[in-house]
Amino acid sequence: MSDVEKVKKLREATGAGFKDCNLAIKESDGDLDKAIEILRVKGISKASKKMSRDAKEGVVVVSGDETKTSVIEVNCETDFVAKNDDFINFVKELSELNNQNNSNIEDLKTSKMKNGQTVEDNLVALIAKIGEKITIGKAKTIQNSEGVNNHYLHTVVKDNVAKLAVMVSLDTKDNSDIVKTFSKQLSMHIAASNPLALESSSIDQAIINKEQELVTEELKNSGKPEDIAKKISLGKMNKFKEENSLLTQAWVMEPKKKVQDVLKELSIADLKIKEFYRIKIGE
């Protein structure tokens, strides 16, 4: 194989530019594997410079089935890259591996991809090729063998790749279309209403404290008597909890009802919302 052909092969394998490939072939005395390694090391130094930049764009990808569903977030710097074919192919394969690894990021990074390289090595090669900081963000797996899992994707980039994803898990022995439809609608509701928890008692105490501070501050300057201010404060906090707890939110499809009312009206005795997870790029 001539050096020109080797350079061409090296460019295909690494996505690096002609000049870099040419130098690597010379440096490795025409040994392709060695040349790939040289570029990888250089790619890492290229990549590490990019790692100080902000990766605020990206995608979320969902994989799995009714009993086990996973979502993974992959960030990049521009929306243009989020639509790039190499990037999309990488995140789709990554998402399948993430589901197999139950969202354990450490295990995921050392997993082998179809090309025989680890996720970490593929990520470095992709950064070198695309020229943007790319990072693996949050990941979550929901498992449920005693019910129904469903998900909803909003602002879909391609197939199972989107900008916002919701996963829900319902506990029930009933596997009817009614339950499946409800689980899909519930996912859509969560996407729109962004609940903080299933019920008010599960809202993170730090969030409650922050809200209480804001309410207290607001009322401090209102000039109202203390007992009335306390009542107003209590009312505002109860409203905040109600509006941010999934079960007490107004049902998006029919706002006069609450989610718990819709759940009751299905009259399926063992039907319960087990858990949910919502993730949006940039949030």
Coordinates of C-alpha atoms in Angstrom, one line a residue:
M1 CA 0.0 0.0 0.0
S2 CA 1.4 3.4 -1.0
D3 CA 1.8 6.2 1.5
V4 CA -1.0 8.1 -0.3
E5 CA -3.3 5.2 0.2
K6 CA -2.3 4.9 3.8
V7 CA -3.0 8.6 4.4
K8 CA -6.4 8.1 2.8
K9 CA -7.1 5.1 5.1
L10 CA -5.9 6.9 8.1
R11 CA -8.2 9.9 7.3
E12 CA -11.2 7.5 7.0
A13 CA -10.2 5.7 10.3
T14 CA -9.6 8.8 12.4
G15 CA -11.4 11.7 10.6
A16 CA -8.2 13.8 11.1
G17 CA -7.1 16.3 8.5
F18 CA -4.8 15.4 5.5
K19 CA -1.8 17.3 7.0
D20 CA -2.0 15.5 10.4
C21 CA -2.4 12.1 8.7
N22 CA 0.5 12.7 6.4
L23 CA 2.8 13.6 9.3
A24 CA 1.6 10.6 11.4
I25 CA 2.4 8.2 8.5
K26 CA 5.9 9.6 8.2
E27 CA 6.4 9.5 12.0
S28 CA 5.3 5.9 12.2
D29 CA 7.3 4.7 9.2
G30 CA 4.1 3.7 7.4
D31 CA 2.7 1.6 10.2
L32 CA -1.1 2.3 10.2
D33 CA -1.8 1.2 13.7
K34 CA 1.1 3.2 15.1
A35 CA -0.1 6.2 13.1
I36 CA -3.6 5.9 14.6
E37 CA -2.0 5.8 18.0
I38 CA 0.1 8.9 17.3
L39 CA -3.1 10.8 16.2
R40 CA -5.0 9.5 19.2
V41 CA -2.3 11.0 21.5
K42 CA -2.3 14.2 19.6
G43 CA -6.1 14.1 19.5
I44 CA -6.1 13.8 23.3
S45 CA -4.1 17.0 23.6
K46 CA -6.4 18.6 21.0
A47 CA -9.4 17.4 23.0
S48 CA -8.1 18.5 26.3
K49 CA -7.7 22.1 25.1
K50 CA -11.4 21.9 24.1
M51 CA -12.4 20.5 27.5
S52 CA -12.2 24.0 29.1
R53 CA -15.0 25.3 26.9
D54 CA -18.7 25.1 27.6
A55 CA -20.9 22.3 26.3
K56 CA -24.4 23.6 26.8
E57 CA -26.1 22.0 23.7
G58 CA -26.6 18.3 23.1
V59 CA -29.1 15.6 23.0
V60 CA -30.9 13.0 25.3
V61 CA -31.3 9.5 24.0
V62 CA -33.7 6.8 25.3
S63 CA -33.2 3.1 24.9
G64 CA -34.9 0.0 26.3
D65 CA -38.3 -1.7 26.6
E66 CA -41.4 -1.8 28.8
T67 CA -39.5 -3.4 31.7
K68 CA -36.2 -1.5 31.6
T69 CA -35.7 2.0 30.1
S70 CA -32.7 4.2 30.2
V71 CA -31.9 7.8 29.2
I72 CA -28.5 9.4 28.7
E73 CA -27.5 13.0 28.1
V74 CA -24.6 13.9 25.8
N75 CA -23.5 17.5 25.6
C76 CA -21.7 19.4 22.9
E77 CA -21.1 23.1 22.2
T78 CA -23.3 23.8 19.3
D79 CA -26.7 22.7 18.0
F80 CA -25.0 22.1 14.6
V81 CA -22.9 19.3 16.1
A82 CA -26.0 17.8 17.9
K83 CA -27.4 17.1 14.4
N84 CA -24.1 15.7 12.9
D85 CA -24.3 12.1 11.6
D86 CA -21.1 10.9 13.4
F87 CA -22.4 12.4 16.6
I88 CA -25.9 10.9 16.2
N89 CA -24.4 7.4 15.4
F90 CA -22.2 7.6 18.5
V91 CA -24.9 8.7 20.9
K92 CA -27.3 6.0 19.6
E93 CA -24.8 3.2 20.2
L94 CA -23.9 4.8 23.5
S95 CA -27.5 4.8 24.6
E96 CA -27.9 1.0 24.0
L97 CA -24.7 0.4 26.0
N98 CA -26.0 2.7 28.8
N99 CA -29.1 0.6 29.0
Q100 CA -27.1 -2.6 29.3
N101 CA -24.9 -0.9 32.0
N102 CA -27.9 0.4 34.0
S103 CA -26.6 4.0 33.7
N104 CA -23.4 3.2 35.6
I105 CA -21.2 5.8 33.8
E106 CA -17.9 4.3 35.0
D107 CA -18.8 0.9 33.5
L108 CA -20.1 2.6 30.4
K109 CA -16.9 4.5 29.7
T110 CA -14.9 1.2 29.7
S111 CA -17.4 -0.7 27.6
K112 CA -16.4 -1.8 24.1
M113 CA -18.3 -0.3 21.2
K114 CA -18.9 -2.1 17.8
N115 CA -15.5 -1.0 16.5
G116 CA -13.7 -2.8 19.3
Q117 CA -12.6 0.5 21.0
T118 CA -13.9 1.6 24.4
V119 CA -16.5 4.4 24.8
E120 CA -13.8 6.6 26.2
D121 CA -11.5 6.1 23.3
N122 CA -14.3 6.6 20.8
L123 CA -15.3 9.8 22.6
V124 CA -11.8 11.2 22.3
A125 CA -11.6 10.3 18.6
L126 CA -15.0 12.0 18.1
I127 CA -13.8 15.2 19.8
A128 CA -10.7 15.2 17.7
K129 CA -12.7 14.7 14.5
I130 CA -15.6 17.1 15.2
G131 CA -13.5 19.8 17.0
E132 CA -15.9 20.4 19.9
K133 CA -16.0 19.6 23.5
I134 CA -18.3 16.6 24.0
T135 CA -19.2 15.2 27.4
I136 CA -21.4 12.5 28.8
G137 CA -23.9 14.1 31.2
K138 CA -26.7 12.6 33.3
A139 CA -28.0 9.1 32.9
K140 CA -30.8 7.2 34.5
T141 CA -32.3 3.7 34.2
I142 CA -35.8 2.8 35.4
Q143 CA -36.5 -0.9 35.9
N144 CA -39.9 -2.4 36.5
S145 CA -40.9 -6.0 35.9
E146 CA -44.3 -5.6 37.6
G147 CA -45.9 -3.0 35.5
V148 CA -45.5 -0.7 32.5
N149 CA -42.7 1.7 31.5
N150 CA -43.2 4.4 28.9
H151 CA -41.5 7.4 27.6
Y152 CA -42.0 10.6 25.6
L153 CA -39.5 12.6 23.5
H154 CA -39.9 16.2 22.7
T155 CA -38.1 18.2 20.0
V156 CA -36.8 15.0 18.3
V157 CA -33.6 15.3 16.4
K158 CA -33.7 11.8 14.9
D159 CA -35.4 8.5 16.0
N160 CA -34.8 8.1 19.7
V161 CA -32.6 11.2 20.0
A162 CA -34.2 14.4 21.3
K163 CA -33.8 17.6 23.4
L164 CA -36.2 16.6 26.1
A165 CA -37.1 13.1 27.4
V166 CA -39.4 11.8 30.1
M167 CA -39.6 8.2 31.4
V168 CA -42.4 7.0 33.6
S169 CA -43.0 3.7 35.4
L170 CA -46.4 2.4 36.5
D171 CA -47.0 -0.4 39.0
T172 CA -49.9 -2.6 37.9
K173 CA -50.7 -6.1 36.7
D174 CA -53.0 -4.5 34.1
N175 CA -51.2 -4.4 30.8
S176 CA -54.2 -3.0 28.8
D177 CA -54.1 -0.3 26.1
I178 CA -55.9 2.0 28.6
V179 CA -52.8 1.8 30.9
K180 CA -50.4 2.2 28.0
T181 CA -52.3 5.2 26.8
F182 CA -52.3 6.7 30.3
S183 CA -48.6 6.1 30.7
K184 CA -47.9 8.0 27.4
Q185 CA -50.2 10.9 28.3
L186 CA -48.6 11.0 31.8
S187 CA -45.1 11.3 30.1
M188 CA -46.4 14.2 28.0
H189 CA -47.9 15.8 31.1
I190 CA -44.6 15.6 32.9
A191 CA -42.7 17.0 29.9
A192 CA -45.0 20.1 30.0
S193 CA -45.5 20.5 33.8
N194 CA -42.0 19.6 35.1
P195 CA -43.1 18.3 38.5
L196 CA -40.3 18.3 41.2
A197 CA -41.6 15.1 42.9
L198 CA -44.5 12.6 43.0
E199 CA -46.0 14.1 46.1
S200 CA -45.3 17.2 48.2
S201 CA -43.6 15.2 51.0
S202 CA -40.9 14.1 48.5
I203 CA -39.9 17.6 47.3
D204 CA -36.3 18.2 48.2
Q205 CA -36.2 20.2 51.5
A206 CA -33.6 22.6 50.1
I207 CA -36.0 23.7 47.4
I208 CA -38.8 24.1 50.0
N209 CA -36.5 26.2 52.2
K210 CA -35.4 28.4 49.2
E211 CA -39.1 29.0 48.3
Q212 CA -40.0 29.8 51.9
E213 CA -37.2 32.4 52.0
L214 CA -38.5 34.1 48.9
V215 CA -42.1 34.1 50.3
T216 CA -40.9 35.5 53.7
E217 CA -38.9 38.2 52.0
E218 CA -41.8 39.2 49.8
L219 CA -44.2 39.5 52.8
K220 CA -41.7 41.2 55.0
N221 CA -42.0 44.4 53.0
S222 CA -45.8 44.2 52.6
G223 CA -46.7 45.9 55.8
K224 CA -49.3 43.3 56.7
P225 CA -49.8 42.2 60.4
E226 CA -47.7 39.2 61.4
D227 CA -50.6 36.8 61.9
I228 CA -52.0 37.6 58.5
A229 CA -48.6 37.4 56.9
K230 CA -48.2 34.0 58.4
K231 CA -51.5 32.8 56.9
I232 CA -50.6 34.2 53.5
S233 CA -47.1 32.5 53.7
L234 CA -48.7 29.2 54.6
G235 CA -51.1 29.5 51.7
K236 CA -48.4 30.4 49.2
M237 CA -46.2 27.4 50.3
N238 CA -49.1 25.0 50.1
K239 CA -49.9 26.2 46.5
F240 CA -46.2 25.9 45.6
K241 CA -46.1 22.3 46.8
E242 CA -49.4 21.5 45.1
E243 CA -48.3 22.9 41.8
N244 CA -44.9 21.1 41.9
S245 CA -46.1 17.6 43.0
L246 CA -47.1 15.4 40.1
L247 CA -50.2 13.9 41.8
T248 CA -51.7 17.3 42.7
Q249 CA -50.9 19.1 39.4
A250 CA -53.6 20.2 37.0
W251 CA -53.8 17.5 34.3
V252 CA -52.5 19.0 31.1
M253 CA -55.1 17.3 28.9
E254 CA -58.0 18.5 31.2
P255 CA -56.8 21.2 33.6
K256 CA -60.0 21.1 35.8
K257 CA -58.8 17.7 37.0
K258 CA -55.7 16.8 38.9
V259 CA -53.4 13.9 38.0
Q260 CA -54.6 11.9 41.0
D261 CA -58.3 12.4 39.9
V262 CA -57.5 11.0 36.4
L263 CA -55.6 8.1 38.1
K264 CA -58.7 7.4 40.3
E265 CA -61.1 7.6 37.3
L266 CA -59.3 4.8 35.5
S267 CA -60.5 2.6 38.4
I268 CA -57.7 0.1 38.2
A269 CA -57.2 -1.0 41.8
D270 CA -53.5 -1.8 41.8
L271 CA -52.4 1.1 39.5
K272 CA -49.7 3.4 41.0
I273 CA -47.2 5.8 39.6
K274 CA -43.9 4.2 40.7
E275 CA -41.4 6.8 39.5
F276 CA -40.6 9.3 36.7
Y277 CA -37.6 11.1 35.3
R278 CA -37.5 14.2 33.2
I279 CA -34.4 15.6 31.5
K280 CA -34.1 18.6 29.2
I281 CA -31.0 19.9 27.5
G282 CA -29.9 23.2 28.9
E283 CA -31.8 22.9 32.2

